[in-house]
Amino acid sequence: TTVSSRGETLAFPPGFVWGAATAAYQIEGGVREGGRGPSVWDTFSHTPGRTADGHTGDVACDHYRRHADDVRLMAELGLRAYRFSVAWPRIQPDGSGPVNAAGLDFYERLVDELLAADITPYATLYHWDLPQALEDRGGWTDRDTAYRFADYARAVHDRLGDRVGTWMTVNEPWVAAVLGYGIGVHAPGRASAAEAFRASHHLLLAHGLSARVLREGGAREIALTLNLAPVLTPGRLNDPELTLSEQDAEAVDRVDCLINRQFLDPTLRGEYPAPVLAIMDRHGGLGHIRDGDLKTINQPVDLLGINYYTPCVVRSEPGEPANAAYPGTEDILFSGAHAPTTAMGWAIVPTGLTQVLTRLSRDYPEVGLLVTENGAAFDDVVTGDRVHDTDRTAFFEGHLRAAHAAIEAGADLRGFLVWSLLDNFEWAEGYHKRFGIVHVDFETQRRLPKDSALWYREVIRHNGLHRERARRPTLEAVA
Ligand code: GBH
């Protein structure tokens, strides 16, 4: 592996937040419990051919029933923070109207268990499980969904606002819009560039409207979470300082606008980048953007959540076939990075995290930063009662070194949450792809902390990488 593991001590700032993240549909199961209504992911996963082997989130990690045990496990692993998502269809089974008290009760119990275990709860309001009833009325392509979302946010905050300090509005609007509406590999499975742009805008509007509601309700910290990726050329992957041709520089900028700035600029600056507007205009027009929307979207946020997995590698050269996830880039070739990959096929490039963080602190200096997801799927093997996932530990070690380098360069990074606490329903990939630091046997629901979880516990205990602990097992230890 090329992931660095030089083994020296690396201390993080005092108070640095260490934890793990999950999302409701990926772990809860109990899809018909407690008055929950159907979401687009229930519909999608039950539609033949949509997910690997027809896997669904019907049972998942059975966390809906096992939450108390799972919180105990988090405490044993030394986690200081836990980011979970609230399932909108548990709170409003039809996406609007009366609140289902049983749904709020569930999250209240979870939050109380976390607080009792001295684990700080971070609540995400939307991690892709849109109530099906709203999808039936147009879903995120319909402007009204954003207003319904603000109502839902108010209901959740009214009940939990006294106990949850940090609120994340929307998780990865790019994924929700592009994979869900643009190319259809995620729920609701629609495939239209024009619809994806409308959906993106309405997700941003939902962020702004709900951020306003949360602020009025006295929320301590308001955040949104974006999937951000440095956009590189194959040459830049090896040499970040490499001077690009004019064509490559423009290709990089256009893709950066689509994946990163389409979300960063409206939320943090109140404007869309010009290249995004030009591409949008050619895919359905700009009619969905109304006067005042950008002002609404540009609410003050305290924290930006960064989900980092892998960089985006492009160059100016016609892509065959065109990458449908990036409309308006038919003259750009998306290539893989020449680097080792995870079981998802995603290139492992820890320095990409340094680049994302230092870029954010340079271009958007007013917002605090939190890594809300970073992690990797590997083909784990259970040996007795151990999972020796050295590849995952090396992945985290590399990315923590990269995060630390960004802090040293001045980035205001406040914490790091691994994706994910548990192996879980990996969306279109079903249960085949395991991202957990805890192994889950989906037959028995047995939880088994992987070696990476034991390693992470030591990282948390030392507030960083510690020489003795971070080192590979010695020969004696192995023998
Ligand atoms: C996150 O999305 C989700 O928030 C989480 O629910 C999910 O389980 C987790 O990641 C793992 O998938 O161009 O082929 O190199 C991550 C979304 C990952 C989207 C990387 C773009 C680029 C793939 N992103 N991906 S590729």
Short mmCIF file of N, CA and C in Angstrom, two decimals, residues 191-331:
data_model
loop_
_atom_site.label_atom_id
_atom_site.label_comp_id
_atom_site.label_asym_id
_atom_site.label_seq_id
_atom_site.Cartn_x
_atom_site.Cartn_y
_atom_site.Cartn_z
N ALA A 191 -33.82 9.79 -14.40
CA ALA A 191 -32.60 10.07 -15.16
C ALA A 191 -32.80 11.23 -16.13
N SER A 192 -32.61 12.45 -15.62
CA SER A 192 -32.72 13.64 -16.45
C SER A 192 -31.85 14.74 -15.87
N ALA A 193 -30.97 15.28 -16.69
CA ALA A 193 -30.08 16.34 -16.20
C ALA A 193 -30.89 17.55 -15.73
N ALA A 194 -31.95 17.87 -16.46
CA ALA A 194 -32.76 19.03 -16.09
C ALA A 194 -33.40 18.81 -14.72
N GLU A 195 -33.91 17.60 -14.49
CA GLU A 195 -34.52 17.32 -13.19
C GLU A 195 -33.48 17.36 -12.08
N ALA A 196 -32.27 16.89 -12.38
CA ALA A 196 -31.22 16.91 -11.36
C ALA A 196 -30.90 18.35 -10.95
N PHE A 197 -30.84 19.27 -11.91
CA PHE A 197 -30.55 20.66 -11.55
C PHE A 197 -31.67 21.28 -10.73
N ARG A 198 -32.91 20.96 -11.09
CA ARG A 198 -34.04 21.45 -10.28
C ARG A 198 -33.94 20.88 -8.86
N ALA A 199 -33.69 19.57 -8.79
CA ALA A 199 -33.60 18.92 -7.49
C ALA A 199 -32.48 19.54 -6.66
N SER A 200 -31.33 19.79 -7.26
CA SER A 200 -30.21 20.42 -6.53
C SER A 200 -30.64 21.74 -5.94
N HIS A 201 -31.29 22.54 -6.76
CA HIS A 201 -31.69 23.87 -6.29
C HIS A 201 -32.68 23.75 -5.14
N HIS A 202 -33.63 22.84 -5.26
CA HIS A 202 -34.63 22.71 -4.19
C HIS A 202 -34.02 22.10 -2.93
N LEU A 203 -33.02 21.26 -3.08
CA LEU A 203 -32.31 20.75 -1.90
C LEU A 203 -31.56 21.90 -1.21
N LEU A 204 -30.97 22.78 -2.01
CA LEU A 204 -30.28 23.95 -1.42
C LEU A 204 -31.29 24.86 -0.74
N LEU A 205 -32.45 25.03 -1.38
CA LEU A 205 -33.50 25.84 -0.78
C LEU A 205 -33.96 25.21 0.54
N ALA A 206 -34.08 23.89 0.55
CA ALA A 206 -34.47 23.18 1.78
C ALA A 206 -33.43 23.43 2.87
N HIS A 207 -32.17 23.42 2.48
CA HIS A 207 -31.11 23.74 3.44
C HIS A 207 -31.33 25.13 4.03
N GLY A 208 -31.52 26.11 3.17
CA GLY A 208 -31.64 27.49 3.63
C GLY A 208 -32.88 27.70 4.49
N LEU A 209 -34.01 27.18 4.03
CA LEU A 209 -35.25 27.35 4.80
C LEU A 209 -35.16 26.67 6.16
N SER A 210 -34.57 25.48 6.19
CA SER A 210 -34.49 24.76 7.47
C SER A 210 -33.43 25.40 8.36
N ALA A 211 -32.35 25.92 7.78
CA ALA A 211 -31.33 26.59 8.60
C ALA A 211 -31.95 27.80 9.30
N ARG A 212 -32.82 28.49 8.59
CA ARG A 212 -33.50 29.65 9.17
C ARG A 212 -34.39 29.22 10.35
N VAL A 213 -35.13 28.13 10.14
CA VAL A 213 -36.00 27.60 11.20
C VAL A 213 -35.17 27.17 12.41
N LEU A 214 -34.06 26.52 12.16
CA LEU A 214 -33.20 26.05 13.25
C LEU A 214 -32.63 27.24 14.02
N ARG A 215 -32.23 28.27 13.27
CA ARG A 215 -31.66 29.46 13.91
C ARG A 215 -32.70 30.12 14.79
N GLU A 216 -33.93 30.28 14.25
CA GLU A 216 -35.01 30.89 15.03
C GLU A 216 -35.30 30.07 16.28
N GLY A 217 -35.14 28.75 16.15
CA GLY A 217 -35.40 27.87 17.28
C GLY A 217 -34.26 27.85 18.30
N GLY A 218 -33.18 28.56 17.99
CA GLY A 218 -32.08 28.66 18.96
C GLY A 218 -31.04 27.56 18.83
N ALA A 219 -30.96 26.89 17.69
CA ALA A 219 -29.95 25.84 17.52
C ALA A 219 -28.55 26.41 17.77
N ARG A 220 -27.72 25.64 18.47
CA ARG A 220 -26.38 26.13 18.81
C ARG A 220 -25.47 26.17 17.58
N GLU A 221 -25.50 25.10 16.80
CA GLU A 221 -24.61 25.00 15.64
C GLU A 221 -25.39 24.46 14.44
N ILE A 222 -25.29 25.15 13.31
CA ILE A 222 -26.00 24.72 12.11
C ILE A 222 -24.98 24.40 11.03
N ALA A 223 -25.20 23.28 10.36
CA ALA A 223 -24.23 22.81 9.38
C ALA A 223 -24.93 22.23 8.17
N LEU A 224 -24.19 22.10 7.09
CA LEU A 224 -24.64 21.22 6.02
C LEU A 224 -23.45 20.36 5.65
N THR A 225 -23.75 19.25 5.00
CA THR A 225 -22.70 18.29 4.68
C THR A 225 -22.63 18.11 3.18
N LEU A 226 -21.43 18.29 2.65
CA LEU A 226 -21.24 18.15 1.20
C LEU A 226 -20.22 17.06 0.91
N ASN A 227 -20.43 16.34 -0.20
CA ASN A 227 -19.39 15.45 -0.69
C ASN A 227 -18.48 16.30 -1.55
N LEU A 228 -17.27 16.50 -1.07
CA LEU A 228 -16.34 17.39 -1.78
C LEU A 228 -15.16 16.57 -2.28
N ALA A 229 -14.66 16.93 -3.43
CA ALA A 229 -13.53 16.21 -4.01
C ALA A 229 -12.60 17.20 -4.67
N PRO A 230 -11.29 17.06 -4.48
CA PRO A 230 -10.41 17.90 -5.27
C PRO A 230 -10.50 17.42 -6.72
N VAL A 231 -10.54 18.34 -7.65
CA VAL A 231 -10.57 17.95 -9.06
C VAL A 231 -9.15 18.09 -9.58
N LEU A 232 -8.60 16.97 -10.04
CA LEU A 232 -7.20 16.90 -10.44
C LEU A 232 -7.10 16.41 -11.88
N THR A 233 -5.96 16.64 -12.48
CA THR A 233 -5.65 15.96 -13.73
C THR A 233 -4.75 14.79 -13.37
N PRO A 234 -4.55 13.84 -14.29
CA PRO A 234 -3.65 12.74 -13.97
C PRO A 234 -2.28 13.26 -13.54
N GLY A 235 -1.80 14.32 -14.18
CA GLY A 235 -0.49 14.88 -13.84
C GLY A 235 -0.48 15.51 -12.45
N ARG A 236 -1.54 16.22 -12.13
CA ARG A 236 -1.65 16.89 -10.82
C ARG A 236 -1.73 15.90 -9.66
N LEU A 237 -2.15 14.68 -9.97
CA LEU A 237 -2.24 13.66 -8.94
C LEU A 237 -0.85 13.41 -8.34
N ASN A 238 0.15 13.42 -9.20
CA ASN A 238 1.52 13.18 -8.73
C ASN A 238 2.21 14.46 -8.31
N ASP A 239 1.87 15.55 -8.97
CA ASP A 239 2.55 16.81 -8.71
C ASP A 239 1.50 17.92 -8.62
N PRO A 240 1.07 18.22 -7.39
CA PRO A 240 -0.01 19.20 -7.20
C PRO A 240 0.35 20.59 -7.76
N GLU A 241 1.64 20.85 -7.95
CA GLU A 241 2.07 22.18 -8.41
C GLU A 241 2.14 22.26 -9.94
N LEU A 242 1.94 21.12 -10.58
CA LEU A 242 2.09 21.08 -12.04
C LEU A 242 1.27 22.17 -12.73
N THR A 243 1.87 22.87 -13.67
CA THR A 243 1.14 23.89 -14.43
C THR A 243 0.30 23.19 -15.49
N LEU A 244 -0.98 23.59 -15.58
CA LEU A 244 -1.89 22.92 -16.52
C LEU A 244 -1.99 23.71 -17.82
N SER A 245 -2.29 23.00 -18.90
CA SER A 245 -2.61 23.68 -20.15
C SER A 245 -3.89 24.48 -19.91
N GLU A 246 -4.13 25.47 -20.76
CA GLU A 246 -5.33 26.28 -20.62
C GLU A 246 -6.58 25.41 -20.69
N GLN A 247 -6.57 24.44 -21.59
CA GLN A 247 -7.75 23.57 -21.76
C GLN A 247 -7.97 22.70 -20.52
N ASP A 248 -6.89 22.14 -19.99
CA ASP A 248 -7.04 21.31 -18.79
C ASP A 248 -7.50 22.16 -17.60
N ALA A 249 -6.94 23.36 -17.49
CA ALA A 249 -7.33 24.23 -16.37
C ALA A 249 -8.82 24.54 -16.44
N GLU A 250 -9.31 24.76 -17.66
CA GLU A 250 -10.74 25.08 -17.81
C GLU A 250 -11.60 23.85 -17.52
N ALA A 251 -11.12 22.67 -17.93
CA ALA A 251 -11.86 21.43 -17.66
C ALA A 251 -11.96 21.20 -16.14
N VAL A 252 -10.83 21.39 -15.46
CA VAL A 252 -10.79 21.22 -14.01
C VAL A 252 -11.77 22.19 -13.35
N ASP A 253 -11.74 23.43 -13.80
CA ASP A 253 -12.60 24.45 -13.19
C ASP A 253 -14.09 24.12 -13.40
N ARG A 254 -14.43 23.65 -14.60
CA ARG A 254 -15.84 23.37 -14.89
C ARG A 254 -16.35 22.22 -14.02
N VAL A 255 -15.54 21.17 -13.90
CA VAL A 255 -15.96 20.02 -13.08
C VAL A 255 -16.00 20.42 -11.60
N ASP A 256 -15.03 21.22 -11.18
CA ASP A 256 -15.03 21.73 -9.80
C ASP A 256 -16.30 22.53 -9.52
N CYS A 257 -16.72 23.31 -10.50
CA CYS A 257 -17.96 24.08 -10.33
C CYS A 257 -19.15 23.16 -10.14
N LEU A 258 -19.20 22.07 -10.91
CA LEU A 258 -20.36 21.18 -10.83
C LEU A 258 -20.39 20.40 -9.52
N ILE A 259 -19.27 19.85 -9.12
CA ILE A 259 -19.32 18.98 -7.94
C ILE A 259 -19.16 19.74 -6.63
N ASN A 260 -18.34 20.76 -6.62
CA ASN A 260 -18.05 21.48 -5.36
C ASN A 260 -18.77 22.83 -5.28
N ARG A 261 -18.47 23.71 -6.22
CA ARG A 261 -18.95 25.10 -6.07
C ARG A 261 -20.44 25.27 -6.32
N GLN A 262 -21.08 24.32 -7.01
CA GLN A 262 -22.54 24.40 -7.18
C GLN A 262 -23.24 24.42 -5.82
N PHE A 263 -22.57 23.90 -4.81
CA PHE A 263 -23.16 23.82 -3.46
C PHE A 263 -22.48 24.78 -2.49
N LEU A 264 -21.17 24.91 -2.62
CA LEU A 264 -20.43 25.81 -1.73
C LEU A 264 -20.81 27.28 -1.96
N ASP A 265 -20.90 27.69 -3.21
CA ASP A 265 -21.08 29.12 -3.48
C ASP A 265 -22.48 29.62 -3.11
N PRO A 266 -23.55 28.90 -3.46
CA PRO A 266 -24.86 29.39 -3.02
C PRO A 266 -24.99 29.43 -1.50
N THR A 267 -24.51 28.39 -0.81
CA THR A 267 -24.71 28.34 0.64
C THR A 267 -23.80 29.30 1.38
N LEU A 268 -22.56 29.46 0.92
CA LEU A 268 -21.60 30.26 1.68
C LEU A 268 -21.36 31.65 1.08
N ARG A 269 -21.79 31.87 -0.18
CA ARG A 269 -21.59 33.19 -0.80
C ARG A 269 -22.85 33.78 -1.41
N GLY A 270 -23.91 32.97 -1.49
CA GLY A 270 -25.16 33.48 -2.04
C GLY A 270 -25.16 33.64 -3.55
N GLU A 271 -24.36 32.82 -4.25
CA GLU A 271 -24.37 32.91 -5.72
C GLU A 271 -24.01 31.58 -6.35
N TYR A 272 -24.53 31.38 -7.57
CA TYR A 272 -24.11 30.21 -8.34
C TYR A 272 -22.90 30.60 -9.19
N PRO A 273 -21.92 29.72 -9.34
CA PRO A 273 -20.82 30.03 -10.26
C PRO A 273 -21.35 30.14 -11.70
N ALA A 274 -20.78 31.06 -12.46
CA ALA A 274 -21.25 31.29 -13.83
C ALA A 274 -21.28 30.02 -14.68
N PRO A 275 -20.24 29.16 -14.63
CA PRO A 275 -20.29 27.95 -15.49
C PRO A 275 -21.47 27.03 -15.13
N VAL A 276 -21.87 27.01 -13.86
CA VAL A 276 -23.02 26.18 -13.47
C VAL A 276 -24.29 26.76 -14.07
N LEU A 277 -24.45 28.08 -13.99
CA LEU A 277 -25.64 28.71 -14.56
C LEU A 277 -25.71 28.45 -16.07
N ALA A 278 -24.55 28.51 -16.73
CA ALA A 278 -24.54 28.30 -18.18
C ALA A 278 -24.97 26.88 -18.52
N ILE A 279 -24.48 25.91 -17.77
CA ILE A 279 -24.83 24.51 -18.05
C ILE A 279 -26.30 24.26 -17.69
N MET A 280 -26.72 24.77 -16.54
CA MET A 280 -28.13 24.64 -16.13
C MET A 280 -29.06 25.21 -17.19
N ASP A 281 -28.67 26.36 -17.72
CA ASP A 281 -29.50 27.04 -18.71
C ASP A 281 -29.74 26.14 -19.92
N ARG A 282 -28.74 25.35 -20.24
CA ARG A 282 -28.87 24.45 -21.41
C ARG A 282 -29.57 23.13 -21.04
N HIS A 283 -29.84 22.91 -19.75
CA HIS A 283 -30.51 21.67 -19.32
C HIS A 283 -31.73 22.04 -18.49
N GLY A 284 -32.76 22.52 -19.16
CA GLY A 284 -34.01 22.80 -18.48
C GLY A 284 -34.23 24.26 -18.13
N GLY A 285 -33.19 25.09 -18.31
CA GLY A 285 -33.37 26.52 -18.05
C GLY A 285 -33.19 26.88 -16.59
N LEU A 286 -33.42 28.18 -16.33
CA LEU A 286 -33.17 28.71 -14.98
C LEU A 286 -34.46 29.12 -14.28
N GLY A 287 -35.58 28.71 -14.85
CA GLY A 287 -36.89 29.14 -14.34
C GLY A 287 -37.17 28.76 -12.91
N HIS A 288 -36.50 27.71 -12.43
CA HIS A 288 -36.77 27.26 -11.07
C HIS A 288 -36.07 28.14 -10.02
N ILE A 289 -35.16 29.02 -10.46
CA ILE A 289 -34.46 29.89 -9.51
C ILE A 289 -35.24 31.20 -9.40
N ARG A 290 -35.85 31.43 -8.25
CA ARG A 290 -36.68 32.63 -8.10
C ARG A 290 -35.91 33.73 -7.37
N ASP A 291 -36.38 34.94 -7.56
CA ASP A 291 -35.79 36.09 -6.83
C ASP A 291 -35.79 35.79 -5.34
N GLY A 292 -34.70 36.05 -4.71
CA GLY A 292 -34.63 35.86 -3.25
C GLY A 292 -34.17 34.48 -2.84
N ASP A 293 -34.18 33.51 -3.77
CA ASP A 293 -33.77 32.15 -3.39
C ASP A 293 -32.33 32.12 -2.86
N LEU A 294 -31.45 32.81 -3.57
CA LEU A 294 -30.04 32.71 -3.17
C LEU A 294 -29.80 33.36 -1.82
N LYS A 295 -30.59 34.37 -1.53
CA LYS A 295 -30.50 34.99 -0.21
C LYS A 295 -30.97 33.99 0.86
N THR A 296 -32.04 33.27 0.56
CA THR A 296 -32.55 32.26 1.50
C THR A 296 -31.53 31.14 1.69
N ILE A 297 -30.91 30.73 0.59
CA ILE A 297 -29.95 29.62 0.65
C ILE A 297 -28.70 30.03 1.45
N ASN A 298 -28.36 31.31 1.33
CA ASN A 298 -27.13 31.80 1.97
C ASN A 298 -27.35 32.18 3.44
N GLN A 299 -27.83 31.22 4.23
CA GLN A 299 -27.98 31.46 5.67
C GLN A 299 -26.62 31.29 6.34
N PRO A 300 -26.40 32.03 7.42
CA PRO A 300 -25.15 31.81 8.14
C PRO A 300 -25.08 30.36 8.64
N VAL A 301 -23.99 29.67 8.36
CA VAL A 301 -23.79 28.33 8.92
C VAL A 301 -22.52 28.35 9.76
N ASP A 302 -22.52 27.54 10.80
CA ASP A 302 -21.40 27.53 11.73
C ASP A 302 -20.33 26.54 11.31
N LEU A 303 -20.79 25.48 10.68
CA LEU A 303 -19.89 24.38 10.37
C LEU A 303 -20.19 23.86 8.97
N LEU A 304 -19.14 23.47 8.28
CA LEU A 304 -19.32 22.77 7.01
C LEU A 304 -18.85 21.33 7.22
N GLY A 305 -19.74 20.39 6.96
CA GLY A 305 -19.38 18.98 7.05
C GLY A 305 -18.82 18.53 5.71
N ILE A 306 -17.69 17.86 5.77
CA ILE A 306 -17.02 17.40 4.55
C ILE A 306 -17.02 15.88 4.52
N ASN A 307 -17.60 15.31 3.47
CA ASN A 307 -17.50 13.88 3.25
C ASN A 307 -16.47 13.67 2.16
N TYR A 308 -15.34 13.09 2.52
CA TYR A 308 -14.28 12.90 1.54
C TYR A 308 -13.97 11.42 1.36
N TYR A 309 -14.00 10.98 0.11
CA TYR A 309 -13.67 9.59 -0.21
C TYR A 309 -12.54 9.47 -1.22
N THR A 310 -12.64 10.25 -2.29
CA THR A 310 -11.68 10.06 -3.40
C THR A 310 -11.70 11.31 -4.28
N PRO A 311 -10.60 11.59 -4.96
CA PRO A 311 -10.61 12.77 -5.83
C PRO A 311 -11.32 12.50 -7.16
N CYS A 312 -11.50 13.54 -7.92
CA CYS A 312 -12.10 13.46 -9.24
C CYS A 312 -10.97 13.77 -10.23
N VAL A 313 -10.72 12.88 -11.18
CA VAL A 313 -9.58 13.06 -12.08
C VAL A 313 -10.08 13.24 -13.51
N VAL A 314 -9.73 14.37 -14.10
CA VAL A 314 -10.25 14.71 -15.44
C VAL A 314 -9.15 15.31 -16.31
N ARG A 315 -9.39 15.31 -17.61
CA ARG A 315 -8.56 16.11 -18.51
C ARG A 315 -9.38 16.51 -19.73
N SER A 316 -8.90 17.52 -20.40
CA SER A 316 -9.60 18.04 -21.57
C SER A 316 -9.39 17.08 -22.75
N GLU A 317 -10.42 16.32 -23.05
CA GLU A 317 -10.36 15.32 -24.13
C GLU A 317 -11.76 14.75 -24.16
N PRO A 318 -12.36 14.59 -25.33
CA PRO A 318 -13.74 14.11 -25.36
C PRO A 318 -13.88 12.80 -24.59
N GLY A 319 -14.84 12.74 -23.69
CA GLY A 319 -15.09 11.52 -22.93
C GLY A 319 -16.05 10.63 -23.69
N GLU A 320 -15.70 9.36 -23.86
CA GLU A 320 -16.55 8.41 -24.60
C GLU A 320 -16.89 7.24 -23.71
N PRO A 321 -18.13 6.99 -23.37
CA PRO A 321 -19.27 7.88 -23.58
C PRO A 321 -19.22 9.03 -22.59
N ALA A 322 -20.02 10.07 -22.83
CA ALA A 322 -20.04 11.22 -21.93
C ALA A 322 -20.46 10.76 -20.54
N ASN A 323 -19.95 11.44 -19.52
CA ASN A 323 -20.29 11.12 -18.13
C ASN A 323 -21.60 11.82 -17.78
N ALA A 324 -22.69 11.03 -17.71
CA ALA A 324 -24.02 11.60 -17.53
C ALA A 324 -24.19 12.28 -16.17
N ALA A 325 -23.31 11.95 -15.22
CA ALA A 325 -23.39 12.59 -13.91
C ALA A 325 -22.90 14.05 -13.98
N TYR A 326 -22.22 14.40 -15.07
CA TYR A 326 -21.68 15.75 -15.21
C TYR A 326 -22.13 16.35 -16.53
N PRO A 327 -23.36 16.83 -16.60
CA PRO A 327 -23.85 17.42 -17.85
C PRO A 327 -22.95 18.59 -18.26
N GLY A 328 -22.80 18.78 -19.55
CA GLY A 328 -21.99 19.90 -20.01
C GLY A 328 -20.50 19.64 -19.96
N THR A 329 -20.12 18.36 -19.90
CA THR A 329 -18.68 18.05 -19.86
C THR A 329 -18.33 17.00 -20.93
N GLU A 330 -19.06 17.05 -22.04
CA GLU A 330 -18.86 16.04 -23.09
C GLU A 330 -17.45 16.09 -23.66
N ASP A 331 -16.77 17.22 -23.52
CA ASP A 331 -15.40 17.37 -24.03
C ASP A 331 -14.36 17.07 -22.95
#
